[in-house]
mmCIF file of C-alpha atoms in Angstrom:
data_model
loop_
_atom_site.group_PDB
_atom_site.id
_atom_site.type_symbol
_atom_site.label_atom_id
_atom_site.label_comp_id
_atom_site.label_asym_id
_atom_site.label_seq_id
_atom_site.Cartn_x
_atom_site.Cartn_y
_atom_site.Cartn_z
ATOM 1 C CA UNK R 1 0.982 -15.270 -3.315
ATOM 2 C CA UNK R 2 -0.606 -12.091 -4.648
ATOM 3 C CA UNK R 3 -0.366 -11.328 -8.364
ATOM 4 C CA UNK R 4 0.678 -7.689 -8.794
ATOM 5 C CA UNK R 5 0.478 -5.759 -12.075
ATOM 6 C CA UNK R 6 1.908 -2.243 -12.388
ATOM 7 C CA UNK R 7 1.237 0.093 -15.317
ATOM 8 C CA UNK R 8 1.328 3.809 -15.885
ATOM 9 C CA UNK R 9 2.969 6.805 -17.446
ATOM 10 C CA UNK R 10 4.374 10.134 -16.249
ATOM 11 C CA UNK R 11 1.034 11.258 -14.765
ATOM 12 C CA UNK R 12 -0.580 8.048 -13.533
ATOM 13 C CA UNK R 13 0.314 4.833 -11.761
ATOM 14 C CA UNK R 14 -2.035 1.840 -11.729
ATOM 15 C CA UNK R 15 -1.411 -1.111 -9.435
ATOM 16 C CA UNK R 16 -3.689 -4.145 -9.595
ATOM 17 C CA UNK R 17 -3.470 -6.890 -6.985
ATOM 18 C CA UNK R 18 -5.257 -10.240 -7.256
ATOM 19 C CA UNK R 19 -5.519 -12.680 -4.358
ATOM 20 C CA UNK R 20 -6.747 -16.262 -4.493
ATOM 21 C CA UNK R 21 -8.783 -16.726 -1.310
ATOM 22 C CA UNK R 22 -9.662 -20.367 -1.973
ATOM 23 C CA UNK R 23 -7.535 -21.629 0.922
ATOM 24 C CA UNK R 24 -8.866 -19.145 3.479
ATOM 25 C CA UNK R 25 -10.785 -21.303 5.947
ATOM 26 C CA UNK R 26 -12.325 -18.535 8.067
ATOM 27 C CA UNK R 27 -12.334 -15.190 6.251
ATOM 28 C CA UNK R 28 -14.597 -13.421 8.831
ATOM 29 C CA UNK R 29 -16.299 -11.105 6.355
ATOM 30 C CA UNK R 30 -16.446 -8.186 5.943
ATOM 31 C CA UNK R 31 -12.723 -7.494 5.692
ATOM 32 C CA UNK R 32 -11.299 -4.063 6.467
ATOM 33 C CA UNK R 33 -8.396 -3.303 4.170
ATOM 34 C CA UNK R 34 -5.665 -0.682 4.107
ATOM 35 C CA UNK R 35 -4.617 0.371 0.618
ATOM 36 C CA UNK R 36 -1.274 2.125 0.857
ATOM 37 C CA UNK R 37 2.040 2.654 -0.896
ATOM 38 C CA UNK R 38 5.440 4.201 -0.411
ATOM 39 C CA UNK R 39 6.570 5.801 -3.674
ATOM 40 C CA UNK R 40 10.230 6.641 -4.270
ATOM 41 C CA UNK R 41 11.186 9.110 -6.978
ATOM 42 C CA UNK R 42 14.329 9.155 -9.120
ATOM 43 C CA UNK R 43 16.174 11.362 -6.594
ATOM 44 C CA UNK R 44 15.426 9.071 -3.644
ATOM 45 C CA UNK R 45 12.612 11.181 -2.218
ATOM 46 C CA UNK R 46 9.646 9.301 -0.790
ATOM 47 C CA UNK R 47 5.946 9.994 -0.518
ATOM 48 C CA UNK R 48 3.448 8.008 1.529
ATOM 49 C CA UNK R 49 -0.001 7.300 0.086
ATOM 50 C CA UNK R 50 -3.090 5.758 1.674
ATOM 51 C CA UNK R 51 -6.860 5.952 1.413
ATOM 52 C CA UNK R 52 -6.797 7.377 4.929
ATOM 53 C CA UNK R 53 -3.951 8.668 7.119
ATOM 54 C CA UNK R 54 -5.054 8.760 10.744
ATOM 55 C CA UNK R 55 -1.959 10.393 12.221
ATOM 56 C CA UNK R 56 0.398 13.199 11.166
ATOM 57 C CA UNK R 57 3.121 10.603 10.465
ATOM 58 C CA UNK R 58 2.101 7.658 8.226
ATOM 59 C CA UNK R 59 1.331 4.480 10.189
ATOM 60 C CA UNK R 60 0.153 1.761 7.818
ATOM 61 C CA UNK R 61 -0.432 -0.656 10.721
ATOM 62 C CA UNK R 62 -2.995 1.546 12.482
ATOM 63 C CA UNK R 63 -6.357 -0.243 12.033
ATOM 64 C CA UNK R 64 -8.133 3.130 11.990
ATOM 65 C CA UNK R 65 -6.603 3.602 8.536
ATOM 66 C CA UNK R 66 -8.188 0.438 7.142
ATOM 67 C CA UNK R 67 -10.694 2.461 5.129
ATOM 68 C CA UNK R 68 -11.883 -0.073 2.544
ATOM 69 C CA UNK R 69 -14.481 -2.697 3.423
ATOM 70 C CA UNK R 70 -14.707 -5.888 1.331
ATOM 71 C CA UNK R 71 -18.096 -7.485 1.802
ATOM 72 C CA UNK R 72 -19.496 -10.795 0.686
ATOM 73 C CA UNK R 73 -16.952 -13.522 1.082
ATOM 74 C CA UNK R 74 -16.545 -16.593 -1.106
ATOM 75 C CA UNK R 75 -19.375 -17.409 -3.491
#
């Protein structure tokens, strides 16, 4: 399971995610990753964040939005 740490203040939000890939038998590097979030405010409003939105309406499953490449694989 991922380990998620959230920290921040009124002007900044930091989310750190760590994944143990030891059990991944065939990682097929490089990986293309989508970094995205849905943020809800105190009034229930929502905003949709991603490194890349490829359509007018957010679609976090669209592979064209997987904008981050992780290269290298296990060492």
